Every structure is written in C-alpha cells, then in structure tokens.
Short mmCIF file of the N, C-alpha and C atoms (twelve columns), coordinates in Angstrom:
data_MODEL
# 
_entry.id   MODEL 
# 
loop_
_atom_site.group_PDB 
_atom_site.id 
_atom_site.type_symbol 
_atom_site.label_atom_id 
_atom_site.label_alt_id 
_atom_site.label_comp_id 
_atom_site.label_asym_id 
_atom_site.label_seq_id 
_atom_site.Cartn_x 
_atom_site.Cartn_y 
_atom_site.Cartn_z 
_atom_site.pdbx_PDB_model_num 
ATOM 1   N N  . MET A 1  74.359 98.305  110.976 1 
ATOM 2   C CA . MET A 1  74.565 98.764  109.618 1 
ATOM 3   C C  . MET A 1  75.291 97.675  108.826 1 
ATOM 4   N N  . ALA A 2  75.053 97.621  107.542 1 
ATOM 5   C CA . ALA A 2  75.638 96.601  106.671 1 
ATOM 6   C C  . ALA A 2  77.145 96.820  106.516 1 
ATOM 7   N N  . LYS A 3  77.842 95.715  106.293 1 
ATOM 8   C CA . LYS A 3  79.271 95.793  106.026 1 
ATOM 9   C C  . LYS A 3  79.512 95.423  104.576 1 
ATOM 10  N N  . ILE A 4  80.574 96.006  104.005 1 
ATOM 11  C CA . ILE A 4  80.980 95.671  102.645 1 
ATOM 12  C C  . ILE A 4  82.464 95.311  102.646 1 
ATOM 13  N N  . LYS A 5  82.848 94.477  101.697 1 
ATOM 14  C CA . LYS A 5  84.243 94.109  101.523 1 
ATOM 15  C C  . LYS A 5  84.729 94.758  100.241 1 
ATOM 16  N N  . ILE A 6  85.778 95.585  100.356 1 
ATOM 17  C CA . ILE A 6  86.334 96.317  99.218  1 
ATOM 18  C C  . ILE A 6  87.690 95.718  98.893  1 
ATOM 19  N N  . THR A 7  87.898 95.353  97.629  1 
ATOM 20  C CA . THR A 7  89.165 94.774  97.183  1 
ATOM 21  C C  . THR A 7  89.701 95.593  96.016  1 
ATOM 22  N N  . GLN A 8  90.974 95.983  96.125  1 
ATOM 23  C CA . GLN A 8  91.599 96.733  95.037  1 
ATOM 24  C C  . GLN A 8  92.022 95.754  93.949  1 
ATOM 25  N N  . VAL A 9  91.557 95.990  92.714  1 
ATOM 26  C CA . VAL A 9  91.860 95.073  91.618  1 
ATOM 27  C C  . VAL A 9  92.704 95.729  90.515  1 
ATOM 28  N N  . LYS A 10 92.840 97.043  90.547  1 
ATOM 29  C CA . LYS A 10 93.691 97.743  89.579  1 
ATOM 30  C C  . LYS A 10 94.593 98.712  90.331  1 
ATOM 31  N N  . SER A 11 95.719 98.996  89.739  1 
ATOM 32  C CA . SER A 11 96.737 99.822  90.361  1 
ATOM 33  C C  . SER A 11 96.332 101.301 90.388  1 
ATOM 34  N N  . GLY A 12 96.820 102.007 91.394  1 
ATOM 35  C CA . GLY A 12 96.611 103.445 91.497  1 
ATOM 36  C C  . GLY A 12 97.677 104.249 90.761  1 
ATOM 37  N N  . ILE A 13 98.664 103.545 90.198  1 
ATOM 38  C CA . ILE A 13 99.730 104.223 89.456  1 
ATOM 39  C C  . ILE A 13 99.142 104.889 88.221  1 
ATOM 40  N N  . ASP A 14 99.598 106.057 87.921  1 
ATOM 41  C CA . ASP A 14 99.167 106.841 86.758  1 
ATOM 42  C C  . ASP A 14 97.695 107.238 86.839  1 
ATOM 43  N N  . ARG A 15 97.202 107.409 88.050  1 
ATOM 44  C CA . ARG A 15 95.849 107.907 88.285  1 
ATOM 45  C C  . ARG A 15 95.961 109.295 88.892  1 
ATOM 46  N N  . PRO A 16 94.896 110.083 88.817  1 
ATOM 47  C CA . PRO A 16 94.931 111.406 89.458  1 
ATOM 48  C C  . PRO A 16 95.199 111.282 90.967  1 
ATOM 49  N N  . GLU A 17 95.848 112.286 91.514  1 
ATOM 50  C CA . GLU A 17 96.222 112.276 92.934  1 
ATOM 51  C C  . GLU A 17 95.011 112.067 93.832  1 
ATOM 52  N N  . ARG A 18 93.884 112.610 93.454  1 
ATOM 53  C CA . ARG A 18 92.682 112.476 94.261  1 
ATOM 54  C C  . ARG A 18 92.222 111.021 94.388  1 
ATOM 55  N N  . GLN A 19 92.342 110.265 93.310  1 
ATOM 56  C CA . GLN A 19 91.976 108.852 93.351  1 
ATOM 57  C C  . GLN A 19 92.954 108.062 94.209  1 
ATOM 58  N N  . LYS A 20 94.237 108.402 94.148  1 
ATOM 59  C CA . LYS A 20 95.240 107.757 94.995  1 
ATOM 60  C C  . LYS A 20 94.930 108.007 96.462  1 
ATOM 61  N N  . GLN A 21 94.559 109.248 96.798  1 
ATOM 62  C CA . GLN A 21 94.242 109.595 98.174  1 
ATOM 63  C C  . GLN A 21 92.978 108.882 98.634  1 
ATOM 64  N N  . THR A 22 92.032 108.693 97.741  1 
ATOM 65  C CA . THR A 22 90.800 107.981 98.088  1 
ATOM 66  C C  . THR A 22 91.106 106.522 98.402  1 
ATOM 67  N N  . LEU A 23 91.949 105.886 97.606  1 
ATOM 68  C CA . LEU A 23 92.350 104.505 97.889  1 
ATOM 69  C C  . LEU A 23 93.038 104.419 99.245  1 
ATOM 70  N N  . LYS A 24 93.896 105.365 99.534  1 
ATOM 71  C CA . LYS A 24 94.602 105.381 100.820 1 
ATOM 72  C C  . LYS A 24 93.621 105.571 101.969 1 
ATOM 73  N N  . ALA A 25 92.639 106.440 101.792 1 
ATOM 74  C CA . ALA A 25 91.640 106.687 102.832 1 
ATOM 75  C C  . ALA A 25 90.774 105.461 103.090 1 
ATOM 76  N N  . LEU A 26 90.585 104.647 102.044 1 
ATOM 77  C CA . LEU A 26 89.819 103.403 102.210 1 
ATOM 78  C C  . LEU A 26 90.666 102.306 102.836 1 
ATOM 79  N N  . GLY A 27 91.976 102.548 102.976 1 
ATOM 80  C CA . GLY A 27 92.865 101.569 103.586 1 
ATOM 81  C C  . GLY A 27 93.435 100.571 102.593 1 
ATOM 82  N N  . LEU A 28 93.372 100.910 101.320 1 
ATOM 83  C CA . LEU A 28 93.896 100.027 100.282 1 
ATOM 84  C C  . LEU A 28 95.220 100.576 99.781  1 
ATOM 85  N N  . ASN A 29 96.293 99.797  99.983  1 
ATOM 86  C CA . ASN A 29 97.602 100.310 99.596  1 
ATOM 87  C C  . ASN A 29 98.323 99.405  98.610  1 
ATOM 88  N N  . LYS A 30 97.808 98.179  98.385  1 
ATOM 89  C CA . LYS A 30 98.435 97.258  97.454  1 
ATOM 90  C C  . LYS A 30 97.355 96.597  96.600  1 
ATOM 91  N N  . LEU A 31 97.778 96.051  95.499  1 
ATOM 92  C CA . LEU A 31 96.867 95.295  94.644  1 
ATOM 93  C C  . LEU A 31 96.362 94.080  95.410  1 
ATOM 94  N N  . HIS A 32 95.093 93.781  95.270  1 
ATOM 95  C CA . HIS A 32 94.420 92.666  95.927  1 
ATOM 96  C C  . HIS A 32 94.316 92.838  97.442  1 
ATOM 97  N N  . ALA A 33 94.551 94.039  97.943  1 
ATOM 98  C CA . ALA A 33 94.320 94.320  99.363  1 
ATOM 99  C C  . ALA A 33 92.812 94.371  99.592  1 
ATOM 100 N N  . THR A 34 92.358 93.861  100.741 1 
ATOM 101 C CA . THR A 34 90.932 93.804  101.044 1 
ATOM 102 C C  . THR A 34 90.667 94.420  102.414 1 
ATOM 103 N N  . LYS A 35 89.567 95.165  102.505 1 
ATOM 104 C CA . LYS A 35 89.137 95.765  103.773 1 
ATOM 105 C C  . LYS A 35 87.657 95.530  103.939 1 
ATOM 106 N N  . GLU A 36 87.249 95.235  105.176 1 
ATOM 107 C CA . GLU A 36 85.825 95.165  105.513 1 
ATOM 108 C C  . GLU A 36 85.481 96.428  106.280 1 
ATOM 109 N N  . VAL A 37 84.489 97.172  105.794 1 
ATOM 110 C CA . VAL A 37 84.116 98.439  106.419 1 
ATOM 111 C C  . VAL A 37 82.596 98.546  106.489 1 
ATOM 112 N N  . GLU A 38 82.128 99.433  107.361 1 
ATOM 113 C CA . GLU A 38 80.700 99.725  107.442 1 
ATOM 114 C C  . GLU A 38 80.281 100.481 106.177 1 
ATOM 115 N N  . ALA A 39 79.076 100.201 105.711 1 
ATOM 116 C CA . ALA A 39 78.576 100.836 104.482 1 
ATOM 117 C C  . ALA A 39 77.911 102.173 104.810 1 
ATOM 118 N N  . THR A 40 78.713 103.154 105.220 1 
ATOM 119 C CA . THR A 40 78.189 104.482 105.515 1 
ATOM 120 C C  . THR A 40 78.104 105.297 104.225 1 
ATOM 121 N N  . PRO A 41 77.334 106.354 104.208 1 
ATOM 122 C CA . PRO A 41 77.260 107.187 102.997 1 
ATOM 123 C C  . PRO A 41 78.627 107.739 102.574 1 
ATOM 124 N N  . GLN A 42 79.495 108.043 103.560 1 
ATOM 125 C CA . GLN A 42 80.808 108.574 103.242 1 
ATOM 126 C C  . GLN A 42 81.670 107.522 102.536 1 
ATOM 127 N N  . ILE A 43 81.657 106.308 103.037 1 
ATOM 128 C CA . ILE A 43 82.426 105.216 102.426 1 
ATOM 129 C C  . ILE A 43 81.884 104.893 101.037 1 
ATOM 130 N N  . LEU A 44 80.565 104.831 100.901 1 
ATOM 131 C CA . LEU A 44 79.967 104.523 99.608  1 
ATOM 132 C C  . LEU A 44 80.307 105.600 98.578  1 
ATOM 133 N N  . GLY A 45 80.389 106.853 99.014  1 
ATOM 134 C CA . GLY A 45 80.776 107.943 98.109  1 
ATOM 135 C C  . GLY A 45 82.218 107.791 97.641  1 
ATOM 136 N N  . MET A 46 83.113 107.389 98.575  1 
ATOM 137 C CA . MET A 46 84.508 107.170 98.186  1 
ATOM 138 C C  . MET A 46 84.628 105.997 97.224  1 
ATOM 139 N N  . VAL A 47 83.882 104.934 97.476  1 
ATOM 140 C CA . VAL A 47 83.910 103.769 96.590  1 
ATOM 141 C C  . VAL A 47 83.403 104.152 95.209  1 
ATOM 142 N N  . ARG A 48 82.398 104.987 95.152  1 
ATOM 143 C CA . ARG A 48 81.838 105.411 93.864  1 
ATOM 144 C C  . ARG A 48 82.879 106.146 93.026  1 
ATOM 145 N N  . LYS A 49 83.789 106.869 93.677  1 
ATOM 146 C CA . LYS A 49 84.815 107.634 92.955  1 
ATOM 147 C C  . LYS A 49 85.911 106.753 92.368  1 
ATOM 148 N N  . VAL A 50 86.064 105.540 92.910  1 
ATOM 149 C CA . VAL A 50 87.139 104.654 92.422  1 
ATOM 150 C C  . VAL A 50 86.575 103.285 92.019  1 
ATOM 151 N N  . THR A 51 85.355 103.242 91.511  1 
ATOM 152 C CA . THR A 51 84.733 101.960 91.143  1 
ATOM 153 C C  . THR A 51 85.524 101.220 90.067  1 
ATOM 154 N N  . HIS A 52 86.255 101.941 89.235  1 
ATOM 155 C CA . HIS A 52 87.037 101.303 88.179  1 
ATOM 156 C C  . HIS A 52 88.306 100.638 88.714  1 
ATOM 157 N N  . LEU A 53 88.626 100.865 89.993  1 
ATOM 158 C CA . LEU A 53 89.838 100.308 90.592  1 
ATOM 159 C C  . LEU A 53 89.544 99.237  91.633  1 
ATOM 160 N N  . VAL A 54 88.294 99.118  92.070  1 
ATOM 161 C CA . VAL A 54 87.964 98.208  93.167  1 
ATOM 162 C C  . VAL A 54 86.752 97.330  92.812  1 
ATOM 163 N N  . THR A 55 86.598 96.251  93.587  1 
ATOM 164 C CA . THR A 55 85.368 95.462  93.556  1 
ATOM 165 C C  . THR A 55 84.756 95.524  94.936  1 
ATOM 166 N N  . VAL A 56 83.424 95.446  94.989  1 
ATOM 167 C CA . VAL A 56 82.709 95.573  96.258  1 
ATOM 168 C C  . VAL A 56 81.785 94.370  96.420  1 
ATOM 169 N N  . GLU A 57 81.830 93.760  97.610  1 
ATOM 170 C CA . GLU A 57 80.948 92.652  97.939  1 
ATOM 171 C C  . GLU A 57 80.259 92.957  99.269  1 
ATOM 172 N N  . GLU A 58 79.028 92.517  99.390  1 
ATOM 173 C CA . GLU A 58 78.325 92.667  100.657 1 
ATOM 174 C C  . GLU A 58 78.696 91.513  101.566 1 
ATOM 175 N N  . VAL A 59 79.008 91.822  102.821 1 
ATOM 176 C CA . VAL A 59 79.374 90.800  103.805 1 
ATOM 177 C C  . VAL A 59 78.128 90.460  104.605 1 
ATOM 178 N N  . LYS A 60 77.910 89.175  104.815 1 
ATOM 179 C CA . LYS A 60 76.734 88.770  105.582 1 
ATOM 180 C C  . LYS A 60 77.080 88.398  106.982 1 
# 
C-alpha cells in the first residue's frame, strides 16, 4: 500500500476539540511535525478533516 507524509503547518490552538483530537490521532503534536503513514481509507478520512492544518506528500 502507498505511504504518505503528513506535516502539520498550522496550529491546532483555537480549533474545535475534534480537530485537535484528529491531529493527535495522526501523531502530530507540534508545528512542522512530520509522520509517514500508510494511505488507508481511515487515515485519508482523518487527513480530509484537517486539510487546512496539514500538507500531504506521497512517499516513493
């Protein structure tokens, strides 16, 4: 399965609690934190909910 690299580019401060929890579930806890994860439907759904806070790149 494909891997993606998720980087947090905006702060979770002053965001709804649900978005904060989604960032935490993705393993992003600080600005510019990066995680490489499998591109499963569950992960892609979480990324879709916080697209305004993260950037996504495909890892080769």
